[in-house]
Amino acid sequence: MSKVDISGYIVPWALPNEKMPMHVTWSPDVFFDKIHVKVPPSFKILDVLNVDEARLKEHEAIITRVKSLIEGVPCYFGMIISAPKIFEELKMAKKITVEFLRNEKPFYCLELYGRIFRPRLEVVKPPEEVELTDYLEKNKLPLNLRYIGFGDIELKIEATIGGKIVSVGESVVYELLRRLWLSDILEKETEEVEKVVDNDRERRKRELWVEPAYISKMAQELQDKIDKGTIPTEVLDAEAIADLKEWLSDLKTKDKFMDIIYKRTQEMLLSLLLDLFDKNPTNNVELKNAKTVIRTKIATPVTKLTLRLLYKDKMGNEYPSIEIPIQVRDTRTEAHGMLIEMPIHIEKWENEPFMNVEKMRILGETQS
Amino acid sequence: MPSPSDIEKVFEWINKVKKFFEPFKPEFRDMRINYRTSKSEISLALHISNSLKRRIAKVEIPAYQNFVVSEMIDESFSRVQSVWRFDHGKWILSPSILPASEKYLVKLKGEVPREILLNMVRIQPAQNRDQTPELDKYWLDSMIRDVDFIEQIYKKLEIDEVNLAVHVGVQRCFSTTFPKEMKEVLEASQRWTRAGYGRDRSEIQRAWSNLRKVTGASKIQVGDIIQAIYELTLGNIFAEYLLLDLPYSLGEIKREERFMGLFPEKMSVEACADLNLKQPFATGYLTFKKKEYMKKIEDFLSGLRK
């Protein structure tokens, strides 16, 4: 093959399903009849740019005319490809060939590599057994997790008993609602509260200020959830939700509700700040909920609990979930049938992300 | 890809305006489109002879699609002031008041529909960062979809400020830098406020003495933490920790809040490049110097402790 001035570029990393733009340029003295682009079966051609005439298939494109034939304008075409499947490998490089042909004979072949990376979550020493005791504070489900690979993930943890989800992610909104309701605050604002606040009003004044629009949005979100009936029954039982709905049907009460929420901004802000710490346990992982708690009534003896870890990357790709069956040892002597609360606690994180993937050499990849 | 009707849409107001200038033999000189603002600017060369100045008393052009006459320059490159006026939705010129020059350049500003701009240029930043202990990197890619289309509009077309919004995660910079004692202060404050809204008097007492104990050991207040987040996510401060490869340059930087509150999860950083027929594509990286940024957070917090 003779030496010609042809070069190409493809973005150096991508997640599964992420669009990978590439382009190929050549000098105006390169004459060809067609350009034949082949991508591996695991990739897909999504679009071509600056092309006048082409035949496109899923894994190949035959370009017969491009648009940049204007003097002084670089000759180029662009192509968008993606890897639509989630691979088992954490890193993968697949060859894309761009052949320039004249009289049906290739005279130049350019090789580019589509490089796909993915994350993986693993459980280090999965818990086999958990004990349910009379001492609520002792009920805790510890987990040790490991993150490897590439791509930030959002992790959601769920617990099921007999197929029913028994865990609840402690959203700030739900927490607020629960506390508002449980502390009877909707009935009347207690004078006691005011007294306590008075004691240290100066300190409070110095502490926090909040955007009213934020509180309003939070209150609206809460009200919508109540109106649409999307409050999980683990947060409030059905009866309490019905009462709350009725209470809020009155316009005056709605205003009062907003007032209460405004008054409790301090608490909400603290919750949010703590969320900030708790939601990012490690550099590449964000927890969907800062805390996940198993909150359910276990009346009849239960022997099995399943923990499910669901995670997705920034593209929204959902990776196979991890299921951990756990034996439950119920040693409660009293209070059977009472509500149990068991926080799922991530005790240890091992974080081993890929660094500098741009420069990383991957098996099967040769530098072109 | 842009369609022929897209060209018509780009030219719609320009062609209408051009008709009004016909006696002055209008010629397109160049056109600039600002991708970020969707504004276009076209330069039109006019030949207004002295006899025409005497013959044509007034030129009135309806302000199609709200176009604006932004500037008029004579052949000595001097700006011709106050010859155009806008009255009842029309741009009005009285040629008789023009200076001695016969050649003029008039600049008109209008808008290009957003959907056409999206058809003209393809942009994409990386969805996920590449990382080293010091840096987070995002690739940037922008490309003119069809140079023929651009050439048909005008050979000297420039598409300025093709902007890509990159979402740079910062939450973890804060959560991993804030010292443990702050978390303790927060937890104690939360316990105290929770107790305050409840009815358990002994819990109020316990929470209060716990808060006093924790805050006694730390000089940092909750308000300080919020202030730190606020100040360190101001666009001009954050910009110091960003690097962009040419031809990209830094555009607007703002907090991207998941809620409308005070806690930005990400910063939205605009990377801008100018594209034209000579440079129809642009690739490069946006680099976030996270280690230096975290050092800045640490320094800021240690300043508070003193």
mmCIF file of C-alpha atoms in Angstrom, chain A:
data_model
loop_
_atom_site.group_PDB
_atom_site.id
_atom_site.type_symbol
_atom_site.label_atom_id
_atom_site.label_comp_id
_atom_site.label_asym_id
_atom_site.label_seq_id
_atom_site.Cartn_x
_atom_site.Cartn_y
_atom_site.Cartn_z
ATOM 1 C CA MET A 1 0.000 0.000 0.000
ATOM 2 C CA SER A 2 1.386 3.427 -0.909
ATOM 3 C CA LYS A 3 1.902 6.159 1.667
ATOM 4 C CA VAL A 4 -1.110 8.410 1.745
ATOM 5 C CA ASP A 5 -2.303 11.106 4.061
ATOM 6 C CA ILE A 6 -5.263 9.535 5.818
ATOM 7 C CA SER A 7 -5.927 9.668 9.552
ATOM 8 C CA GLY A 8 -8.706 8.830 11.924
ATOM 9 C CA TYR A 9 -9.928 9.503 15.437
ATOM 10 C CA ILE A 10 -12.321 7.759 17.759
ATOM 11 C CA VAL A 11 -13.140 8.798 21.309
ATOM 12 C CA PRO A 12 -10.824 6.922 23.705
ATOM 13 C CA TRP A 13 -13.412 5.420 26.055
ATOM 14 C CA ALA A 14 -17.114 4.726 26.303
ATOM 15 C CA LEU A 15 -19.631 2.887 28.427
ATOM 16 C CA PRO A 16 -21.902 0.234 26.895
ATOM 17 C CA ASN A 17 -24.606 1.928 24.821
ATOM 18 C CA GLU A 18 -22.779 5.250 24.811
ATOM 19 C CA LYS A 19 -22.501 6.798 21.363
ATOM 20 C CA MET A 20 -18.899 6.816 20.150
ATOM 21 C CA PRO A 21 -18.174 9.518 17.587
ATOM 22 C CA MET A 22 -15.286 8.947 15.164
ATOM 23 C CA HIS A 23 -14.051 10.744 12.082
ATOM 24 C CA VAL A 24 -11.657 10.023 9.225
ATOM 25 C CA THR A 25 -9.847 12.743 7.251
ATOM 26 C CA TRP A 26 -7.668 12.667 4.147
ATOM 27 C CA SER A 27 -5.897 15.098 1.891
ATOM 28 C CA PRO A 28 -7.618 16.211 -1.341
ATOM 29 C CA ASP A 29 -5.105 14.255 -3.458
ATOM 30 C CA VAL A 30 -6.452 10.946 -2.162
ATOM 31 C CA PHE A 31 -8.686 9.557 -4.906
ATOM 32 C CA PHE A 32 -10.958 6.660 -4.152
ATOM 33 C CA ASP A 33 -14.118 4.993 -5.436
ATOM 34 C CA LYS A 34 -15.371 3.925 -2.081
ATOM 35 C CA ILE A 35 -14.614 3.661 1.611
ATOM 36 C CA HIS A 36 -15.536 0.431 3.325
ATOM 37 C CA VAL A 37 -16.023 0.650 7.091
ATOM 38 C CA LYS A 38 -16.416 -2.554 9.081
ATOM 39 C CA VAL A 39 -17.286 -2.665 12.777
ATOM 40 C CA PRO A 40 -17.245 -5.882 14.849
ATOM 41 C CA PRO A 41 -20.505 -7.813 15.373
ATOM 42 C CA SER A 42 -20.729 -6.529 18.957
ATOM 43 C CA PHE A 43 -20.872 -2.911 17.695
ATOM 44 C CA LYS A 44 -23.525 -1.114 15.706
ATOM 45 C CA ILE A 45 -23.317 1.774 13.209
ATOM 46 C CA LEU A 46 -25.836 4.430 14.214
ATOM 47 C CA ASP A 47 -25.173 7.349 11.866
ATOM 48 C CA VAL A 48 -22.785 8.791 9.273
ATOM 49 C CA LEU A 49 -21.950 12.480 8.939
ATOM 50 C CA ASN A 50 -20.898 14.586 5.980
ATOM 51 C CA VAL A 51 -21.666 11.746 3.595
ATOM 52 C CA ASP A 52 -23.529 12.178 0.317
ATOM 53 C CA GLU A 53 -23.945 8.599 -0.764
ATOM 54 C CA ALA A 54 -23.577 5.479 1.345
ATOM 55 C CA ARG A 55 -25.005 2.056 1.945
ATOM 56 C CA LEU A 56 -25.412 1.434 5.641
ATOM 57 C CA LYS A 57 -25.813 -1.878 7.366
ATOM 58 C CA GLU A 58 -25.650 -2.633 11.064
ATOM 59 C CA HIS A 59 -21.976 -3.609 11.001
ATOM 60 C CA GLU A 60 -20.644 -2.084 7.805
ATOM 61 C CA ALA A 61 -20.911 1.015 5.658
ATOM 62 C CA ILE A 62 -19.890 1.550 2.064
ATOM 63 C CA ILE A 63 -19.369 5.233 1.412
ATOM 64 C CA THR A 64 -19.183 6.234 -2.247
ATOM 65 C CA ARG A 65 -19.380 10.005 -1.971
ATOM 66 C CA VAL A 66 -18.607 12.470 0.780
ATOM 67 C CA LYS A 67 -19.553 16.099 0.924
ATOM 68 C CA SER A 68 -16.293 17.859 1.610
ATOM 69 C CA LEU A 69 -15.086 18.485 -1.914
ATOM 70 C CA ILE A 70 -14.882 22.226 -1.478
ATOM 71 C CA GLU A 71 -11.480 23.819 -1.916
ATOM 72 C CA GLY A 72 -9.749 24.489 1.383
ATOM 73 C CA VAL A 73 -12.172 22.356 3.343
ATOM 74 C CA PRO A 74 -10.756 19.175 4.881
ATOM 75 C CA CYS A 75 -12.068 15.972 3.350
ATOM 76 C CA TYR A 76 -13.748 13.982 6.106
ATOM 77 C CA PHE A 77 -16.618 11.840 7.154
ATOM 78 C CA GLY A 78 -17.942 11.156 10.614
ATOM 79 C CA MET A 79 -19.522 8.043 12.042
ATOM 80 C CA ILE A 80 -21.362 7.246 15.244
ATOM 81 C CA ILE A 81 -21.168 3.736 16.636
ATOM 82 C CA SER A 82 -22.064 2.044 19.900
ATOM 83 C CA ALA A 83 -21.722 -1.258 21.709
ATOM 84 C CA PRO A 84 -25.319 -2.100 22.559
ATOM 85 C CA LYS A 85 -24.650 -5.139 24.751
ATOM 86 C CA ILE A 86 -23.238 -5.243 28.256
ATOM 87 C CA PHE A 87 -20.121 -7.367 28.195
ATOM 88 C CA GLU A 88 -18.827 -9.584 30.936
ATOM 89 C CA GLU A 89 -15.303 -8.148 30.517
ATOM 90 C CA LEU A 90 -14.498 -4.936 32.383
ATOM 91 C CA LYS A 91 -12.484 -3.592 29.469
ATOM 92 C CA MET A 92 -12.626 -4.405 25.838
ATOM 93 C CA ALA A 93 -11.137 -3.052 22.605
ATOM 94 C CA LYS A 94 -12.595 -4.019 19.238
ATOM 95 C CA LYS A 95 -11.100 -3.252 15.876
ATOM 96 C CA ILE A 96 -12.866 -1.011 13.344
ATOM 97 C CA THR A 97 -11.398 -1.059 9.840
ATOM 98 C CA VAL A 98 -11.689 1.754 7.311
ATOM 99 C CA GLU A 99 -10.589 0.630 3.844
ATOM 100 C CA PHE A 100 -10.110 3.053 0.969
ATOM 101 C CA LEU A 101 -10.673 1.366 -2.418
ATOM 102 C CA ARG A 102 -9.831 2.330 -5.970
ATOM 103 C CA ASN A 103 -10.981 0.087 -8.854
ATOM 104 C CA GLU A 104 -12.356 -2.317 -6.243
ATOM 105 C CA LYS A 105 -8.868 -2.724 -4.743
ATOM 106 C CA PRO A 106 -8.028 -1.503 -1.269
ATOM 107 C CA PHE A 107 -5.066 0.871 -1.258
ATOM 108 C CA TYR A 108 -5.187 1.984 2.374
ATOM 109 C CA CYS A 109 -6.548 0.451 5.536
ATOM 110 C CA LEU A 110 -6.977 2.421 8.732
ATOM 111 C CA GLU A 111 -7.554 0.667 12.049
ATOM 112 C CA LEU A 112 -9.303 2.286 14.973
ATOM 113 C CA TYR A 113 -10.317 0.692 18.250
ATOM 114 C CA GLY A 114 -13.659 1.081 19.961
ATOM 115 C CA ARG A 115 -12.866 0.803 23.672
ATOM 116 C CA ILE A 116 -15.651 -0.098 26.055
ATOM 117 C CA PHE A 117 -15.385 -0.158 29.834
ATOM 118 C CA ARG A 118 -17.789 -1.162 32.565
ATOM 119 C CA PRO A 119 -18.023 -1.262 36.350
ATOM 120 C CA ARG A 120 -18.520 -4.270 38.595
ATOM 121 C CA LEU A 121 -19.710 -4.531 42.143
ATOM 122 C CA GLU A 122 -18.802 -7.500 44.312
ATOM 123 C CA VAL A 123 -19.714 -8.607 47.786
ATOM 124 C CA VAL A 124 -16.722 -9.437 49.932
ATOM 125 C CA LYS A 125 -17.677 -12.229 52.356
ATOM 126 C CA PRO A 126 -21.469 -12.101 51.974
ATOM 127 C CA PRO A 127 -23.320 -12.226 55.306
ATOM 128 C CA GLU A 128 -24.822 -15.658 55.832
ATOM 129 C CA GLU A 129 -26.886 -15.093 58.919
ATOM 130 C CA VAL A 130 -28.487 -12.233 60.766
ATOM 131 C CA GLU A 131 -29.861 -12.227 64.282
ATOM 132 C CA LEU A 132 -33.118 -10.568 65.267
ATOM 133 C CA THR A 133 -32.929 -9.667 68.931
ATOM 134 C CA ASP A 134 -35.115 -7.866 71.467
ATOM 135 C CA TYR A 135 -32.577 -5.036 71.465
ATOM 136 C CA LEU A 136 -33.546 -2.893 68.506
ATOM 137 C CA GLU A 137 -30.239 -1.049 68.301
ATOM 138 C CA LYS A 138 -28.367 -4.346 67.928
ATOM 139 C CA ASN A 139 -30.280 -5.344 64.809
ATOM 140 C CA LYS A 140 -27.940 -4.453 62.029
ATOM 141 C CA LEU A 141 -27.087 -6.015 58.684
ATOM 142 C CA PRO A 142 -23.419 -5.445 57.804
ATOM 143 C CA LEU A 143 -22.059 -5.559 54.257
ATOM 144 C CA ASN A 144 -18.560 -5.427 52.790
ATOM 145 C CA LEU A 145 -18.461 -4.343 49.162
ATOM 146 C CA ARG A 146 -15.893 -3.974 46.423
ATOM 147 C CA TYR A 147 -16.049 -1.751 43.362
ATOM 148 C CA ILE A 148 -13.836 -2.505 40.358
ATOM 149 C CA GLY A 149 -13.641 -1.344 36.745
ATOM 150 C CA PHE A 150 -14.726 1.896 35.150
ATOM 151 C CA GLY A 151 -17.737 4.145 35.383
ATOM 152 C CA ASP A 152 -19.434 5.740 38.362
ATOM 153 C CA ILE A 153 -22.411 3.771 39.627
ATOM 154 C CA GLU A 154 -25.581 4.351 41.563
ATOM 155 C CA LEU A 155 -26.344 1.572 43.977
ATOM 156 C CA LYS A 156 -29.741 0.638 45.348
ATOM 157 C CA ILE A 157 -30.100 -1.915 48.091
ATOM 158 C CA GLU A 158 -33.307 -3.858 48.626
ATOM 159 C CA ALA A 159 -34.306 -6.549 51.060
ATOM 160 C CA THR A 160 -37.101 -9.012 50.429
ATOM 161 C CA ILE A 161 -38.862 -11.575 52.577
ATOM 162 C CA GLY A 162 -40.912 -14.128 50.684
ATOM 163 C CA GLY A 163 -40.689 -11.967 47.549
ATOM 164 C CA LYS A 164 -42.048 -8.836 49.257
ATOM 165 C CA ILE A 165 -39.792 -5.802 49.520
ATOM 166 C CA VAL A 166 -39.322 -5.002 53.196
ATOM 167 C CA SER A 167 -36.651 -2.322 52.976
ATOM 168 C CA VAL A 168 -37.115 1.381 52.583
ATOM 169 C CA GLY A 169 -34.682 3.937 51.295
ATOM 170 C CA GLU A 170 -34.643 6.793 53.725
ATOM 171 C CA SER A 171 -35.487 9.647 51.432
ATOM 172 C CA VAL A 172 -35.364 13.021 53.128
ATOM 173 C CA VAL A 173 -38.903 13.701 51.972
ATOM 174 C CA TYR A 174 -40.266 10.514 53.478
ATOM 175 C CA GLU A 175 -38.307 10.985 56.637
ATOM 176 C CA LEU A 176 -39.702 14.448 57.039
ATOM 177 C CA LEU A 177 -43.234 13.216 56.530
ATOM 178 C CA ARG A 178 -42.821 10.390 58.960
ATOM 179 C CA ARG A 179 -41.472 12.615 61.658
ATOM 180 C CA LEU A 180 -44.073 15.287 61.056
ATOM 181 C CA TRP A 181 -46.803 12.746 61.452
ATOM 182 C CA LEU A 182 -45.389 10.673 64.251
ATOM 183 C CA SER A 183 -44.585 13.658 66.425
ATOM 184 C CA ASP A 184 -48.201 14.799 66.194
ATOM 185 C CA ILE A 185 -46.923 18.070 64.891
ATOM 186 C CA LEU A 186 -49.765 18.299 62.449
ATOM 187 C CA GLU A 187 -52.194 18.469 65.350
ATOM 188 C CA LYS A 188 -50.560 21.368 67.082
ATOM 189 C CA GLU A 189 -47.236 23.063 67.270
ATOM 190 C CA THR A 190 -46.110 22.464 70.799
ATOM 191 C CA GLU A 191 -45.122 25.313 73.060
ATOM 192 C CA GLU A 192 -42.375 23.110 74.360
ATOM 193 C CA VAL A 193 -40.680 23.262 71.024
ATOM 194 C CA GLU A 194 -40.704 27.024 71.028
ATOM 195 C CA LYS A 195 -39.179 27.101 74.505
ATOM 196 C CA VAL A 196 -36.314 24.862 73.523
ATOM 197 C CA VAL A 197 -35.735 26.896 70.413
ATOM 198 C CA ASP A 198 -35.803 30.135 72.425
ATOM 199 C CA ASN A 199 -33.041 28.870 74.657
ATOM 200 C CA ASP A 200 -30.657 28.939 71.839
ATOM 201 C CA ARG A 201 -32.192 31.216 69.275
ATOM 202 C CA GLU A 202 -28.951 33.081 68.741
ATOM 203 C CA ARG A 203 -27.130 29.927 67.830
ATOM 204 C CA ARG A 204 -29.855 28.893 65.423
ATOM 205 C CA LYS A 205 -29.795 32.240 63.714
ATOM 206 C CA ARG A 206 -26.125 31.850 62.926
ATOM 207 C CA GLU A 207 -26.491 28.407 61.558
ATOM 208 C CA LEU A 208 -28.656 28.164 58.548
ATOM 209 C CA TRP A 209 -30.284 29.967 55.763
ATOM 210 C CA VAL A 210 -32.214 28.291 53.016
ATOM 211 C CA GLU A 211 -33.579 29.180 49.635
ATOM 212 C CA PRO A 212 -37.379 29.458 50.090
ATOM 213 C CA ALA A 213 -37.878 28.038 46.591
ATOM 214 C CA TYR A 214 -36.142 24.879 47.689
ATOM 215 C CA ILE A 215 -38.433 24.385 50.663
ATOM 216 C CA SER A 216 -41.430 25.108 48.518
ATOM 217 C CA LYS A 217 -40.307 22.487 46.004
ATOM 218 C CA MET A 218 -39.728 19.970 48.773
ATOM 219 C CA ALA A 219 -43.191 20.631 50.233
ATOM 220 C CA GLN A 220 -44.757 20.381 46.787
ATOM 221 C CA GLU A 221 -43.016 17.100 46.127
ATOM 222 C CA LEU A 222 -44.318 15.757 49.400
ATOM 223 C CA GLN A 223 -47.843 16.946 48.741
ATOM 224 C CA ASP A 224 -47.819 15.403 45.259
ATOM 225 C CA LYS A 225 -46.781 12.089 46.717
ATOM 226 C CA ILE A 226 -49.616 12.267 49.213
ATOM 227 C CA ASP A 227 -52.147 13.285 46.529
ATOM 228 C CA LYS A 228 -51.049 10.559 44.130
ATOM 229 C CA GLY A 229 -50.947 7.997 46.923
ATOM 230 C CA THR A 230 -47.343 7.087 46.227
ATOM 231 C CA ILE A 231 -46.160 7.171 49.830
ATOM 232 C CA PRO A 232 -44.812 3.716 50.666
ATOM 233 C CA THR A 233 -46.782 2.046 53.428
ATOM 234 C CA GLU A 234 -43.509 1.395 55.214
ATOM 235 C CA VAL A 235 -43.246 5.149 55.809
ATOM 236 C CA LEU A 236 -46.792 5.594 57.023
ATOM 237 C CA ASP A 237 -49.504 2.983 57.149
ATOM 238 C CA ALA A 238 -52.486 3.219 54.826
ATOM 239 C CA GLU A 239 -54.735 4.603 57.567
ATOM 240 C CA ALA A 240 -52.342 7.415 58.404
ATOM 241 C CA ILE A 241 -51.960 8.326 54.722
ATOM 242 C CA ALA A 242 -55.758 8.476 54.338
ATOM 243 C CA ASP A 243 -56.012 10.755 57.415
ATOM 244 C CA LEU A 244 -53.269 12.983 56.093
ATOM 245 C CA LYS A 245 -54.919 13.231 52.680
ATOM 246 C CA GLU A 246 -58.189 14.270 54.253
ATOM 247 C CA TRP A 247 -56.424 16.784 56.486
ATOM 248 C CA LEU A 248 -54.720 18.298 53.450
ATOM 249 C CA SER A 249 -57.930 18.525 51.417
ATOM 250 C CA ASP A 250 -58.692 21.744 53.293
ATOM 251 C CA LEU A 251 -56.961 24.739 51.762
ATOM 252 C CA LYS A 252 -56.243 26.359 55.132
ATOM 253 C CA THR A 253 -54.587 23.238 56.400
ATOM 254 C CA LYS A 254 -52.474 23.156 53.276
ATOM 255 C CA ASP A 255 -51.071 26.556 54.185
ATOM 256 C CA LYS A 256 -50.413 25.370 57.710
ATOM 257 C CA PHE A 257 -48.646 22.341 56.324
ATOM 258 C CA MET A 258 -46.332 24.602 54.340
ATOM 259 C CA ASP A 259 -45.676 26.681 57.447
ATOM 260 C CA ILE A 260 -44.643 23.625 59.392
ATOM 261 C CA ILE A 261 -42.313 22.568 56.641
ATOM 262 C CA TYR A 262 -40.727 26.028 56.552
ATOM 263 C CA LYS A 263 -40.198 25.868 60.299
ATOM 264 C CA ARG A 264 -38.402 22.584 59.989
ATOM 265 C CA THR A 265 -35.877 23.594 57.390
ATOM 266 C CA GLN A 266 -33.102 23.286 59.903
ATOM 267 C CA GLU A 267 -33.748 19.632 60.323
ATOM 268 C CA MET A 268 -34.103 19.016 56.629
ATOM 269 C CA LEU A 269 -30.872 20.765 55.838
ATOM 270 C CA LEU A 270 -29.018 18.735 58.379
ATOM 271 C CA SER A 271 -30.460 15.613 56.850
ATOM 272 C CA LEU A 272 -29.298 16.753 53.443
ATOM 273 C CA LEU A 273 -25.813 17.539 54.648
ATOM 274 C CA LEU A 274 -25.556 14.148 56.266
ATOM 275 C CA ASP A 275 -26.834 12.659 53.030
ATOM 276 C CA LEU A 276 -23.895 14.285 51.322
ATOM 277 C CA PHE A 277 -21.534 12.292 53.516
ATOM 278 C CA ASP A 278 -23.484 9.089 53.460
ATOM 279 C CA LYS A 279 -24.432 8.975 49.805
ATOM 280 C CA ASN A 280 -20.876 8.904 48.505
ATOM 281 C CA PRO A 281 -19.239 6.154 50.512
ATOM 282 C CA THR A 282 -16.445 5.863 47.985
ATOM 283 C CA ASN A 283 -15.084 7.696 44.968
ATOM 284 C CA ASN A 284 -17.022 5.812 42.295
ATOM 285 C CA VAL A 285 -20.225 4.873 44.060
ATOM 286 C CA GLU A 286 -23.262 6.901 44.908
ATOM 287 C CA LEU A 287 -25.993 5.348 46.988
ATOM 288 C CA LYS A 288 -29.513 5.939 45.725
ATOM 289 C CA ASN A 289 -30.548 6.314 49.331
ATOM 290 C CA ALA A 290 -28.129 7.474 51.968
ATOM 291 C CA LYS A 291 -29.470 4.815 54.299
ATOM 292 C CA THR A 292 -31.485 1.706 53.613
ATOM 293 C CA VAL A 293 -33.410 0.214 56.455
ATOM 294 C CA ILE A 294 -35.359 -3.008 56.675
ATOM 295 C CA ARG A 295 -38.587 -1.827 58.221
ATOM 296 C CA THR A 296 -41.359 -4.336 58.515
ATOM 297 C CA LYS A 297 -43.531 -6.281 60.917
ATOM 298 C CA ILE A 298 -42.283 -9.783 61.366
ATOM 299 C CA ALA A 299 -44.946 -11.675 63.237
ATOM 300 C CA THR A 300 -44.614 -15.213 62.080
ATOM 301 C CA PRO A 301 -41.222 -16.839 62.380
ATOM 302 C CA VAL A 302 -39.099 -15.933 59.355
ATOM 303 C CA THR A 303 -36.038 -17.878 58.426
ATOM 304 C CA LYS A 304 -34.922 -16.326 55.154
ATOM 305 C CA LEU A 305 -34.178 -12.848 53.932
ATOM 306 C CA THR A 306 -32.809 -11.894 50.515
ATOM 307 C CA LEU A 307 -30.651 -8.873 49.957
ATOM 308 C CA ARG A 308 -30.535 -7.526 46.422
ATOM 309 C CA LEU A 309 -27.930 -5.044 45.177
ATOM 310 C CA LEU A 310 -28.946 -3.219 42.003
ATOM 311 C CA TYR A 311 -26.586 -0.877 40.258
ATOM 312 C CA LYS A 312 -26.458 1.193 37.116
ATOM 313 C CA ASP A 313 -23.904 3.390 35.393
ATOM 314 C CA LYS A 314 -24.115 6.956 34.077
ATOM 315 C CA MET A 315 -25.713 5.729 30.845
ATOM 316 C CA GLY A 316 -28.459 4.087 32.889
ATOM 317 C CA ASN A 317 -27.161 0.612 31.966
ATOM 318 C CA GLU A 318 -28.403 -1.788 34.613
ATOM 319 C CA TYR A 319 -25.922 -4.519 35.478
ATOM 320 C CA PRO A 320 -26.936 -7.985 36.697
ATOM 321 C CA SER A 321 -28.065 -7.583 40.293
ATOM 322 C CA ILE A 322 -26.398 -9.415 43.154
ATOM 323 C CA GLU A 323 -28.640 -11.509 45.359
ATOM 324 C CA ILE A 324 -27.544 -12.591 48.815
ATOM 325 C CA PRO A 325 -29.678 -15.144 50.652
ATOM 326 C CA ILE A 326 -29.402 -14.648 54.419
ATOM 327 C CA GLN A 327 -30.630 -16.903 57.203
ATOM 328 C CA VAL A 328 -32.601 -15.085 59.887
ATOM 329 C CA ARG A 329 -32.133 -16.240 63.473
ATOM 330 C CA ASP A 330 -35.065 -14.847 65.412
ATOM 331 C CA THR A 331 -34.073 -14.796 69.093
ATOM 332 C CA ARG A 332 -36.733 -12.307 70.177
ATOM 333 C CA THR A 333 -38.429 -13.380 73.361
ATOM 334 C CA GLU A 334 -41.028 -10.658 73.312
ATOM 335 C CA ALA A 335 -42.665 -8.198 70.969
ATOM 336 C CA HIS A 336 -43.258 -10.612 68.119
ATOM 337 C CA GLY A 337 -45.361 -8.832 65.512
ATOM 338 C CA MET A 338 -43.863 -5.479 66.382
ATOM 339 C CA LEU A 339 -42.277 -3.296 63.779
ATOM 340 C CA ILE A 340 -38.622 -4.108 63.340
ATOM 341 C CA GLU A 341 -36.001 -1.717 62.082
ATOM 342 C CA MET A 342 -32.720 -3.017 60.797
ATOM 343 C CA PRO A 343 -30.342 -0.674 59.041
ATOM 344 C CA ILE A 344 -28.256 -2.132 56.245
ATOM 345 C CA HIS A 345 -24.827 -0.917 57.059
ATOM 346 C CA ILE A 346 -21.934 -0.919 54.583
ATOM 347 C CA GLU A 347 -19.015 -1.509 56.898
ATOM 348 C CA LYS A 348 -16.217 -1.551 54.402
ATOM 349 C CA TRP A 349 -15.676 -0.455 50.840
ATOM 350 C CA GLU A 350 -12.845 -1.638 48.661
ATOM 351 C CA ASN A 351 -12.490 0.737 45.763
ATOM 352 C CA GLU A 352 -10.354 -0.377 42.830
ATOM 353 C CA PRO A 353 -11.272 1.773 39.855
ATOM 354 C CA PHE A 354 -9.396 1.727 36.550
ATOM 355 C CA MET A 355 -7.115 4.724 36.303
ATOM 356 C CA ASN A 356 -6.190 6.583 33.137
ATOM 357 C CA VAL A 357 -8.129 4.353 30.739
ATOM 358 C CA GLU A 358 -7.179 6.703 27.921
ATOM 359 C CA LYS A 359 -3.637 5.315 28.036
ATOM 360 C CA MET A 360 -4.529 1.798 29.131
ATOM 361 C CA ARG A 361 -3.442 -0.987 26.787
ATOM 362 C CA ILE A 362 -6.089 -3.615 26.292
ATOM 363 C CA LEU A 363 -5.525 -7.188 25.142
ATOM 364 C CA GLY A 364 -5.937 -7.487 21.373
ATOM 365 C CA GLU A 365 -5.321 -3.812 20.769
ATOM 366 C CA THR A 366 -2.383 -2.765 18.643
ATOM 367 C CA GLN A 367 -1.472 0.843 18.360
ATOM 368 C CA SER A 368 -2.209 2.114 14.888
#
